[in-house]
PDB file of C-alpha atoms in Angstrom:
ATOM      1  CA  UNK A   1      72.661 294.981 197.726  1.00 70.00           C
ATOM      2  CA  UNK A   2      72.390 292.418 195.627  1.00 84.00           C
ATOM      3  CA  UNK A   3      75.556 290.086 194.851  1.00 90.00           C
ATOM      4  CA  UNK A   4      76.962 288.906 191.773  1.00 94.00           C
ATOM      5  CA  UNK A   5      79.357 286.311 190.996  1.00 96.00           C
ATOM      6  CA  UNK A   6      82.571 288.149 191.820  1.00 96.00           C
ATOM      7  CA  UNK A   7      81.461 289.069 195.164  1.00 96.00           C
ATOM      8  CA  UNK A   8      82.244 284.850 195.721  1.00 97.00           C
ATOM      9  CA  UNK A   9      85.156 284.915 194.320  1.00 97.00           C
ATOM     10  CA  UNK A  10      86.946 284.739 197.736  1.00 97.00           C
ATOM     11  CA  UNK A  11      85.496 280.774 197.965  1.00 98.00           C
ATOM     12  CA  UNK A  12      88.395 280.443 194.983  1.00 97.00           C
ATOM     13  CA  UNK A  13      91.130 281.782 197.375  1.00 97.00           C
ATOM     14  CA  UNK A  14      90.537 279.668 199.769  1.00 97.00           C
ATOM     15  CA  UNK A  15      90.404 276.391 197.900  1.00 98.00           C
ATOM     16  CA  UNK A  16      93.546 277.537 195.870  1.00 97.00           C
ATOM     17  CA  UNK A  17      95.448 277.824 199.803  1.00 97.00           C
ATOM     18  CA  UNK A  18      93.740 274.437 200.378  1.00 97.00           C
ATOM     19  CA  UNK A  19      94.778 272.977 197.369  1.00 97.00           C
ATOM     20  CA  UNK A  20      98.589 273.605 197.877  1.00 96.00           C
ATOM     21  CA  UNK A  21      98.516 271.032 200.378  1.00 96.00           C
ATOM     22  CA  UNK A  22      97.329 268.724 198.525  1.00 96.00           C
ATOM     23  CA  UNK A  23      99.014 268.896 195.478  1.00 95.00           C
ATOM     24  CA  UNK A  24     101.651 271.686 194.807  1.00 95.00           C
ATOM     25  CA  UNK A  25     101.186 272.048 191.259  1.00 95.00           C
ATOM     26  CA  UNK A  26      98.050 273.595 191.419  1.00 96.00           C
ATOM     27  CA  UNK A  27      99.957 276.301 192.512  1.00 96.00           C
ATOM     28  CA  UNK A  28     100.637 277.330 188.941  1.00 97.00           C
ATOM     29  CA  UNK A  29      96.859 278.244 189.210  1.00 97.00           C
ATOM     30  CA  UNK A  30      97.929 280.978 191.394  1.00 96.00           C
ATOM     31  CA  UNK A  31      99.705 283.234 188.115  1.00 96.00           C
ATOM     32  CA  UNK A  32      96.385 284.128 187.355  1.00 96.00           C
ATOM     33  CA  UNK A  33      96.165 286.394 190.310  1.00 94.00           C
ATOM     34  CA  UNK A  34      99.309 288.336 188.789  1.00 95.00           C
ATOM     35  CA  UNK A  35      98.301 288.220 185.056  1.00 97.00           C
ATOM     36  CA  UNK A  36      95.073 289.385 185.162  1.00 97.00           C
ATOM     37  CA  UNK A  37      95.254 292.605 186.952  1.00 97.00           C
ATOM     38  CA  UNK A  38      98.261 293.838 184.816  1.00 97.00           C
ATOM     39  CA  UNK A  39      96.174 292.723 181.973  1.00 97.00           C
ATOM     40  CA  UNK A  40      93.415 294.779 183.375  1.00 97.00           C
ATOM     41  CA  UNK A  41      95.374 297.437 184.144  1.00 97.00           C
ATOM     42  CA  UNK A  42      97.436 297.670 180.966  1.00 97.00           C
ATOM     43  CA  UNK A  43      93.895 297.445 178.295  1.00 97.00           C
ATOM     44  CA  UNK A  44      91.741 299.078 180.268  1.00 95.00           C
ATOM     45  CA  UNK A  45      93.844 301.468 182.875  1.00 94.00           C
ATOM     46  CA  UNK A  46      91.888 300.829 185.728  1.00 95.00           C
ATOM     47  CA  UNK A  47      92.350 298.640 188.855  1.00 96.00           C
ATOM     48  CA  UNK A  48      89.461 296.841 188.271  1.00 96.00           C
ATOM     49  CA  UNK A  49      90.512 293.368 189.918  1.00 97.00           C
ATOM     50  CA  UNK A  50      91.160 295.105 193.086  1.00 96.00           C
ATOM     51  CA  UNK A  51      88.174 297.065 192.805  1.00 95.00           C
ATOM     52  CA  UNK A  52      85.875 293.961 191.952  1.00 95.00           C
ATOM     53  CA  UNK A  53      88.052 290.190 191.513  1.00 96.00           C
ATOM     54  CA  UNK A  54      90.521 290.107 194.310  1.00 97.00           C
ATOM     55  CA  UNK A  55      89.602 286.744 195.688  1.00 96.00           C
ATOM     56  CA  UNK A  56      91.713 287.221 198.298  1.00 97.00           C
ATOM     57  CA  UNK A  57      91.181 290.742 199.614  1.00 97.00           C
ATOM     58  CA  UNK A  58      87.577 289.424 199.962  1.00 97.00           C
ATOM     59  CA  UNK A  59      88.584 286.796 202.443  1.00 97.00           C
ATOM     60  CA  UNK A  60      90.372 289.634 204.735  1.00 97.00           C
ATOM     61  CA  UNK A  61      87.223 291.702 204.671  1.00 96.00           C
ATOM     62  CA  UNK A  62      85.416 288.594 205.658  1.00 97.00           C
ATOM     63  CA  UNK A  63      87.807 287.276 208.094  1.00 97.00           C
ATOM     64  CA  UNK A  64      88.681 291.035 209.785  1.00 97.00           C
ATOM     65  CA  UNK A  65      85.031 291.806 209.448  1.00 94.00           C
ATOM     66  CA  UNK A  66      82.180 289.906 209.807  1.00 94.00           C
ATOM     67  CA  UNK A  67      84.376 287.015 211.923  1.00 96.00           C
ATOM     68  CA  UNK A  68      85.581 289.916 213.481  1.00 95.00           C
ATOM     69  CA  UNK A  69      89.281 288.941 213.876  1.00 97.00           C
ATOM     70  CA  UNK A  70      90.887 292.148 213.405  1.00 96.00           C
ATOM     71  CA  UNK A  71      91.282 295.122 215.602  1.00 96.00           C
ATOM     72  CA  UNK A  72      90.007 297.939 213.008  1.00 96.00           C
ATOM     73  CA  UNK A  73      93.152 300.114 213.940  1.00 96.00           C
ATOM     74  CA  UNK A  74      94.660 302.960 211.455  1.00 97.00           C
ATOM     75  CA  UNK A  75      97.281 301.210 209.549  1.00 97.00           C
ATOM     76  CA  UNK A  76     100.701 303.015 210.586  1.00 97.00           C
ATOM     77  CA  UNK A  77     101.695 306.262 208.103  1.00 96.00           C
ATOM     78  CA  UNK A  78     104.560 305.087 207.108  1.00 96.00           C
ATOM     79  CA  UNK A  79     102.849 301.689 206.100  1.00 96.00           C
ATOM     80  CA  UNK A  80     101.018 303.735 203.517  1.00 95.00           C
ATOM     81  CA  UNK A  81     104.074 305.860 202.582  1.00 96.00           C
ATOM     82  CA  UNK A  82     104.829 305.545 198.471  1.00 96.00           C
ATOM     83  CA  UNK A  83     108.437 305.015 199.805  1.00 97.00           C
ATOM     84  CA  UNK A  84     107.332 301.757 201.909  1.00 98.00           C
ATOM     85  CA  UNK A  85     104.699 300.845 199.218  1.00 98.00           C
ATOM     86  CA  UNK A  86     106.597 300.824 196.444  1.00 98.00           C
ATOM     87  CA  UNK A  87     110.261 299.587 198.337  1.00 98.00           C
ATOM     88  CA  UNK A  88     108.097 296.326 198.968  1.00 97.00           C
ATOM     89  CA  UNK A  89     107.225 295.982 195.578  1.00 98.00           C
ATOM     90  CA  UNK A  90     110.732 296.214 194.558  1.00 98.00           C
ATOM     91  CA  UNK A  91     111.843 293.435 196.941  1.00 97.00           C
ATOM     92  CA  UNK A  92     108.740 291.488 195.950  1.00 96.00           C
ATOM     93  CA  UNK A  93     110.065 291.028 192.063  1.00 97.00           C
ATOM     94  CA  UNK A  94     113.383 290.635 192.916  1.00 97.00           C
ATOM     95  CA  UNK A  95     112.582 287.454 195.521  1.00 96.00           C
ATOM     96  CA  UNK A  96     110.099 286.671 192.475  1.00 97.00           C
ATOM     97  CA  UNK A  97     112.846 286.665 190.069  1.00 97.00           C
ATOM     98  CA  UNK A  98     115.203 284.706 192.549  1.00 96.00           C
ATOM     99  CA  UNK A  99     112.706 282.027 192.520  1.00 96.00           C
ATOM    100  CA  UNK A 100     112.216 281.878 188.641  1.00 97.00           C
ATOM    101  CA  UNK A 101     116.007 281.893 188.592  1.00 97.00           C
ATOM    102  CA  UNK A 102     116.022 278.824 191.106  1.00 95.00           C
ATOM    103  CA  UNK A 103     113.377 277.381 188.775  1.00 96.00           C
ATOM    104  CA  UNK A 104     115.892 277.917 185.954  1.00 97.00           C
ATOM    105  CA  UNK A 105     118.242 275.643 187.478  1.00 97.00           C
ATOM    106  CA  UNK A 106     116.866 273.068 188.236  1.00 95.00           C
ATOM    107  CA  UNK A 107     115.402 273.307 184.403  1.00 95.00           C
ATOM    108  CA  UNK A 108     118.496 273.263 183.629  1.00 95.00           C
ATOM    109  CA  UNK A 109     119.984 270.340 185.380  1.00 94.00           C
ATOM    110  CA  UNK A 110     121.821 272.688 187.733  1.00 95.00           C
ATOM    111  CA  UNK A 111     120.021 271.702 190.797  1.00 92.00           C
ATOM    112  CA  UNK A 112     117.737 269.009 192.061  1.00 94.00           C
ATOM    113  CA  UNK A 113     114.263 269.579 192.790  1.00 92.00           C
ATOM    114  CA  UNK A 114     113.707 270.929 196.381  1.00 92.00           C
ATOM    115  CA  UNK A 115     110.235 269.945 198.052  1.00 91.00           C
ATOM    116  CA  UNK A 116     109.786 272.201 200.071  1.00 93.00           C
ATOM    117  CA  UNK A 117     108.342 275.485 200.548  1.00 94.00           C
ATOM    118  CA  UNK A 118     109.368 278.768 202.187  1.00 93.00           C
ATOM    119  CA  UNK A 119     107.876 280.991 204.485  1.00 94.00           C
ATOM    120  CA  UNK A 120     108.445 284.553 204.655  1.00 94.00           C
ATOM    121  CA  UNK A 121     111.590 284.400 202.679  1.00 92.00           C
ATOM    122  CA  UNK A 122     113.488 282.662 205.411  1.00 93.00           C
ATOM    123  CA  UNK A 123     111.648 279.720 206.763  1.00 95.00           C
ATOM    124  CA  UNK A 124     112.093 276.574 204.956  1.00 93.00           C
ATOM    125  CA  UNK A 125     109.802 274.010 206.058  1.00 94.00           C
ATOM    126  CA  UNK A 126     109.519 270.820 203.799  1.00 94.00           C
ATOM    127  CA  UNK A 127     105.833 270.242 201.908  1.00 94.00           C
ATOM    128  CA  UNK A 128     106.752 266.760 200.317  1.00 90.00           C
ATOM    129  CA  UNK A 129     102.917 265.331 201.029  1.00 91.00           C
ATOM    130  CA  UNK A 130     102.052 267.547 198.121  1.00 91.00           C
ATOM    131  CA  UNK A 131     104.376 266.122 195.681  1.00 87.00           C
ATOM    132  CA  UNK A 132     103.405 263.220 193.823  1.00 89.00           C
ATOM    133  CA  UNK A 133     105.649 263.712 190.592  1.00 82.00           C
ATOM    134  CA  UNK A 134     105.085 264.881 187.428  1.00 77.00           C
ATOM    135  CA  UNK A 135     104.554 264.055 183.649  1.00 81.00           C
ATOM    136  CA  UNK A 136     106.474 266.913 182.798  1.00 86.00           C
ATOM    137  CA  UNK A 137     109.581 268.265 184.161  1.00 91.00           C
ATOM    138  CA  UNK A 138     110.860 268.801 187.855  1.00 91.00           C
ATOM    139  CA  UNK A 139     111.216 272.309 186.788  1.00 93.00           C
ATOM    140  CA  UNK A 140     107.270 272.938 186.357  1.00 95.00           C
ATOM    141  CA  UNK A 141     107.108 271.346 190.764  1.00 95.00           C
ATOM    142  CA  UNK A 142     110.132 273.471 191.399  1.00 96.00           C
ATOM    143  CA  UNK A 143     108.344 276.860 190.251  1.00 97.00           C
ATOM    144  CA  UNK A 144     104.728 274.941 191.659  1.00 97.00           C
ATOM    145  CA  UNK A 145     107.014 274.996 195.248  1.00 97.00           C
ATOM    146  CA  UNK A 146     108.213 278.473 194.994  1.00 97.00           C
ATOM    147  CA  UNK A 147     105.090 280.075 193.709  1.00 97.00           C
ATOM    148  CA  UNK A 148     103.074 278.569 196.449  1.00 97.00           C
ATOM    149  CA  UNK A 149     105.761 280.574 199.010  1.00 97.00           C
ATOM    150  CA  UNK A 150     105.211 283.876 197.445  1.00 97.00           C
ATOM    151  CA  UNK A 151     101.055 283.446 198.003  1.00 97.00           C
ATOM    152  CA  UNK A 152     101.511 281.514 201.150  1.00 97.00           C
ATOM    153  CA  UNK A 153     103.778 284.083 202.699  1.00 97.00           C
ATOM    154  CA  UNK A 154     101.516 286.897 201.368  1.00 96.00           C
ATOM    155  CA  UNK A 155      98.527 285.717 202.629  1.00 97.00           C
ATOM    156  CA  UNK A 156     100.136 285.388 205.887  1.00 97.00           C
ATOM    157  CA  UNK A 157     101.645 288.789 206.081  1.00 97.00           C
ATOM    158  CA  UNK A 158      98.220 289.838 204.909  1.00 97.00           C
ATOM    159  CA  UNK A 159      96.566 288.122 208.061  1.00 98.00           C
ATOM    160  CA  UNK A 160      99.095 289.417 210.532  1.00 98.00           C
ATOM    161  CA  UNK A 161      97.963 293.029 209.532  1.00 97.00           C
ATOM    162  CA  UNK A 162      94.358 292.465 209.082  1.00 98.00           C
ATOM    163  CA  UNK A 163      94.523 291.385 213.065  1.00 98.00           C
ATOM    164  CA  UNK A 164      96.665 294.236 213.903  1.00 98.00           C
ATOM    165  CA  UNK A 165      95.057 297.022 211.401  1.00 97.00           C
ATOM    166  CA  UNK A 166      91.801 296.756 209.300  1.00 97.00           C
ATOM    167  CA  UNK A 167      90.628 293.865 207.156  1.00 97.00           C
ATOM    168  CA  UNK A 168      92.285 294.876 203.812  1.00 97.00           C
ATOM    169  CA  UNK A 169      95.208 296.161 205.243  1.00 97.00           C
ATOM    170  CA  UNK A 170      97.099 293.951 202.737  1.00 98.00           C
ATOM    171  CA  UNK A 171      95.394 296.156 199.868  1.00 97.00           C
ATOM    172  CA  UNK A 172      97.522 299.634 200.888  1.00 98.00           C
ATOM    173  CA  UNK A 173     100.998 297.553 200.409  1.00 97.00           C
ATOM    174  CA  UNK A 174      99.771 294.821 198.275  1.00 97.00           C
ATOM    175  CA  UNK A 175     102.699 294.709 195.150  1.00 97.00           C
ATOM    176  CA  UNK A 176     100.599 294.056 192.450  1.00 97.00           C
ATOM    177  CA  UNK A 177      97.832 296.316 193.559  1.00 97.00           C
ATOM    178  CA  UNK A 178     100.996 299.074 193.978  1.00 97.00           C
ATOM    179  CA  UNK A 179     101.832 297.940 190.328  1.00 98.00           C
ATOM    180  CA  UNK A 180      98.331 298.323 188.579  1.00 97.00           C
ATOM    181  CA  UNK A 181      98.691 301.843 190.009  1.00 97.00           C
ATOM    182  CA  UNK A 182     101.669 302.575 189.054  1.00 97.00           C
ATOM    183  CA  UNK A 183     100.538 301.504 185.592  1.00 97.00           C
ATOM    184  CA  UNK A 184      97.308 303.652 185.955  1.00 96.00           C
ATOM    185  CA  UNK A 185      99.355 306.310 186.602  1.00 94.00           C
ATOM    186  CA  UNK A 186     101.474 306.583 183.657  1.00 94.00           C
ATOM    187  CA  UNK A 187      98.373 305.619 181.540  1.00 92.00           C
ATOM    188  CA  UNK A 188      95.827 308.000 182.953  1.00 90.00           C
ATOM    189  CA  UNK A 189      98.237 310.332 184.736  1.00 83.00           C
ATOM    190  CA  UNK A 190      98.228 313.427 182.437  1.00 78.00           C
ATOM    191  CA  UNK A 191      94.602 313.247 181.984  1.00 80.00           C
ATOM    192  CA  UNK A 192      94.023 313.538 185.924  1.00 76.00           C
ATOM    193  CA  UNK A 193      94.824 316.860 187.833  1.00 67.00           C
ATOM    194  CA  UNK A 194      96.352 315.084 190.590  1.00 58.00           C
ATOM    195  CA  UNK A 195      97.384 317.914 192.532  1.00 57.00           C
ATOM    196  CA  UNK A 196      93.530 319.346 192.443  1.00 55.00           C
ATOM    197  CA  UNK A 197      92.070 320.213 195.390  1.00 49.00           C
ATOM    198  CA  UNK A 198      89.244 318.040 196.629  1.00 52.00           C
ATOM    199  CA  UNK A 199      85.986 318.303 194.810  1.00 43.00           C
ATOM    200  CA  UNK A 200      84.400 322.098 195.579  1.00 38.00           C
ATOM    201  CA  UNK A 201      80.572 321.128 196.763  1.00 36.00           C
ATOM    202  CA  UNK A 202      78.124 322.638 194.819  1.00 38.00           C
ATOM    203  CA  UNK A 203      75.017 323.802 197.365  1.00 37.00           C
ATOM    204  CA  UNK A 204      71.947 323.240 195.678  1.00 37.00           C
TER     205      UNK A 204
ATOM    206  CA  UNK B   1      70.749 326.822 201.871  1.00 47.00           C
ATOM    207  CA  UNK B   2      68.175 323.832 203.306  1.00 53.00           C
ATOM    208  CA  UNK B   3      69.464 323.242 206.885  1.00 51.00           C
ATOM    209  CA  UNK B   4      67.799 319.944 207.764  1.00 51.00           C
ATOM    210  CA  UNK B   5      70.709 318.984 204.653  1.00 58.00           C
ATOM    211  CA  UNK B   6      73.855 317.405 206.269  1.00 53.00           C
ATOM    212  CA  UNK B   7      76.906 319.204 205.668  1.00 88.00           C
ATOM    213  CA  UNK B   8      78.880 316.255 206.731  1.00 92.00           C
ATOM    214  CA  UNK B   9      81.033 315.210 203.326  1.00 94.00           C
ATOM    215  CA  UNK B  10      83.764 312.263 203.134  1.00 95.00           C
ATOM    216  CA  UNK B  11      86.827 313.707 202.123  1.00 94.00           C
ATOM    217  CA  UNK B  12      89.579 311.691 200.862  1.00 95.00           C
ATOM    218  CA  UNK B  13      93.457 312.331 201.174  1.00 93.00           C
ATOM    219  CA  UNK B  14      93.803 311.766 197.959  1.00 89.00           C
ATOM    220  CA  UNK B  15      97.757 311.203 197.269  1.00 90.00           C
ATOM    221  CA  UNK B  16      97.446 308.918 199.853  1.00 94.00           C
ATOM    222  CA  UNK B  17      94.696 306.535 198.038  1.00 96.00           C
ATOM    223  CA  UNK B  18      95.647 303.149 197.142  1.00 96.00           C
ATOM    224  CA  UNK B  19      92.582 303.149 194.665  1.00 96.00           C
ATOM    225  CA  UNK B  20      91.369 299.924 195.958  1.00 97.00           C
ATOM    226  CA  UNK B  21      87.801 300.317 195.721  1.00 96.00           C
ATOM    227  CA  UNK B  22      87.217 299.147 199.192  1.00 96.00           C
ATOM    228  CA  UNK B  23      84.954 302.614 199.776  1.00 97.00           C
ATOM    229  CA  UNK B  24      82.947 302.133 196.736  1.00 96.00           C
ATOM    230  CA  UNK B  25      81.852 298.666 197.815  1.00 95.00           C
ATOM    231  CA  UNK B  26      80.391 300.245 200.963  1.00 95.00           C
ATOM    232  CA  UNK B  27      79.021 303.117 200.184  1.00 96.00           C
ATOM    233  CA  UNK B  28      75.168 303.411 199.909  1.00 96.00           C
ATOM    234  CA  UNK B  29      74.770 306.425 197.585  1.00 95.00           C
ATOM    235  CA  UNK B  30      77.270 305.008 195.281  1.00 95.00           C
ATOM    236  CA  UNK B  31      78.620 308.650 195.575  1.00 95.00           C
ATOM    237  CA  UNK B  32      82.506 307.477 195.578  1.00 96.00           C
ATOM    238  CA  UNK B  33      84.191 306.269 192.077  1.00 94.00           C
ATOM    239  CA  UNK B  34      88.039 305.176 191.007  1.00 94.00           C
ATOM    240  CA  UNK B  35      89.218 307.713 188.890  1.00 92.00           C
ATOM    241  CA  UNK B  36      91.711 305.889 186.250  1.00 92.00           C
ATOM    242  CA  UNK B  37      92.785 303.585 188.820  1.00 94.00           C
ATOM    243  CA  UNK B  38      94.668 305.993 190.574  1.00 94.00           C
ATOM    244  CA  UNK B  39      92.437 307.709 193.949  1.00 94.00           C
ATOM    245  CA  UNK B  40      88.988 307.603 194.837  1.00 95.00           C
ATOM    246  CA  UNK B  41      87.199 310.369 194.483  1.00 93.00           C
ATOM    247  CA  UNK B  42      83.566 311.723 196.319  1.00 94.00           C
ATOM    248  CA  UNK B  43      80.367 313.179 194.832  1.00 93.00           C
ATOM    249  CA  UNK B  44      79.831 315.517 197.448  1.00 91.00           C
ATOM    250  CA  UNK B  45      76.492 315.994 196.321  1.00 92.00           C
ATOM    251  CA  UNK B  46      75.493 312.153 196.520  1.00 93.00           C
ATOM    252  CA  UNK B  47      77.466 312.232 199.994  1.00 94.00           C
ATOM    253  CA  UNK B  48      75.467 312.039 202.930  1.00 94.00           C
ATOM    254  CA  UNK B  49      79.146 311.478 205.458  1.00 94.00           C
ATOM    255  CA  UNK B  50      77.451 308.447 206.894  1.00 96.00           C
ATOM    256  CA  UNK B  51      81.341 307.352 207.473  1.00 95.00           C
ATOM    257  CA  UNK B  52      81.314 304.116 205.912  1.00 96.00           C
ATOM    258  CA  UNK B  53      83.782 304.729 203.822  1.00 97.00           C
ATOM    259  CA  UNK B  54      85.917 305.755 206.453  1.00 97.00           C
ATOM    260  CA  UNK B  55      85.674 302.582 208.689  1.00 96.00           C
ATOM    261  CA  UNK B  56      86.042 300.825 206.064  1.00 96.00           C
ATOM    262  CA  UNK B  57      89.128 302.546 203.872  1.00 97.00           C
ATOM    263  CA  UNK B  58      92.403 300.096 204.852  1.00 97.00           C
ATOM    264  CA  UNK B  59      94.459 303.377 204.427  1.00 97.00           C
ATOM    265  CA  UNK B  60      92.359 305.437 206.934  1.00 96.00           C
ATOM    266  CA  UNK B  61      92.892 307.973 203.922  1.00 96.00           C
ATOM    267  CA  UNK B  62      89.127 309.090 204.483  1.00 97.00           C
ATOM    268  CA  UNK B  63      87.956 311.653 207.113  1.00 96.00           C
ATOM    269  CA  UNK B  64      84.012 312.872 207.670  1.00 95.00           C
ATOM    270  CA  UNK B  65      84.533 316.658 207.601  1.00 93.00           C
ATOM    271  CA  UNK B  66      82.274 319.902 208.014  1.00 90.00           C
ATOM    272  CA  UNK B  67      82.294 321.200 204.398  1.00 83.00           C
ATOM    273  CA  UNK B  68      80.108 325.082 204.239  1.00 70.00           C
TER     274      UNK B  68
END
């Protein structure tokens, strides 16, 4: 099959991981991978960056599958349970809002610039090499730093179960893919029998 | 009914679908489609229950069943 441009879109994931060790603002880079699909989602009511621009669920399919680094195992139910899908979206904004509220304060003279990042919501580790100031205010490095956590600590998590499960395990819990659905859902919803049975097969 | 046809059809859990798109991608008939970015859903007559779709669906929401 032949490939178009999106199919290499996974090359941009990679240099955006590289890049936040280089210099932490280009972190701000990363919103795009938040705006667009709700922008998709919201005009068009489909989940068409999952389905086609998802830079990064690329990478896991070529990571898990043609490096062959992942074990191809059923994901756990309850891993794909609405209740653990969409619990981990909710704790997903509200450590996203925590961090544009720590972004706040330092905007706000509050609190001084932190250079570091953290991992998995817990592990601070300091990332100072990628700080080399700023024209603007500490405030725009301070939400560069804490941005760069919440892809950082995604990725990983999506790593540890692409080893454990299969490639794009990431894609059954992933919060913004759980969000464009959610949106497609109360968009398209009504217009979907949900509850139909599957496809009857017409013998020809 | 022509018997050298396979029977085999992907069938997809479909409450359980994250609507990623993953199956689509992979599929050689181009028999699966996102329906309003909700589930996936299978052309059973494009189908031929190769299984692609099923190694490849993160969710393991897909299953190759007997369908007559």
């Amino acid at each position: 099959m032949k490939k178009k441009w999106y199919d290499f879109l996974w090359i941009a994931s990679l240099i955006y991981l590289v890049l936040g060790f280089v210099n932490i603002l280009f972190a701000w880079f990363g919103l795009l991978c938040f705006l667009i699909p709700l922008i998709i989602s919201i005009a068009k009511g489909t989940k068409g960056y999952c389905n086609r621009y998802c830079g990064r669920g690329q990478l896991f399919s070529i990571l898990g599958g043609r490096f062959g680094l992942s074990r191809k195992k059923d994901i756990p139910r309850w891993m794909k349970s609405k209740v653990f899908r969409y619990g981990f979206l909710v704790f997903f904004l509200i450590m996203f809002f925590q961090m544009l509220w720590n972004t706040y304060l330092v905007f706000a003279g509050v609190q001084d610039l932190k250079q570091g990042i953290t991992l998995l919501w817990t592990f601070k580790l300091p990332w100072h090499w990628a700080y080399h100031g700023t024209l603007m205010h500490s405030g725009v490095a301070q939400f560069a730093f804490g941005f760069y956590s919440i892809m950082l600590t995604s990725t990983i998590l999506g790593l540890i179960t692409m080893v454990l499960f299969k490639p794009r395990s990431w894609c059954v819990y992933c919060p913004m893919g759980t969000m464009t659905q959610f949106i497609c859902k109360i968009k398209n919803g009504k217009h979907i029998d949900q509850k139909s049975p599957v496809p009857t097969f017409r013998q020809s | 009914m022509n018997p050298g046809r396979s029977l085999k059809k992907a069938v997809i859990e479909q409450h359980s679908c994250v609507a990623c798109g993953c199956c689509v991608k992979v599929c050689p008939r181009k028999a699966i489609e996102i329906l309003g970015g909700i589930m996936a859903r299978v052309n059973w007559e494009q189908c031929v229950g190769c299984g692609k779709c099923m190694k490849e669906c993160p969710a393991s929401v897909i299953t190759i069943q007997e369908v007559c």
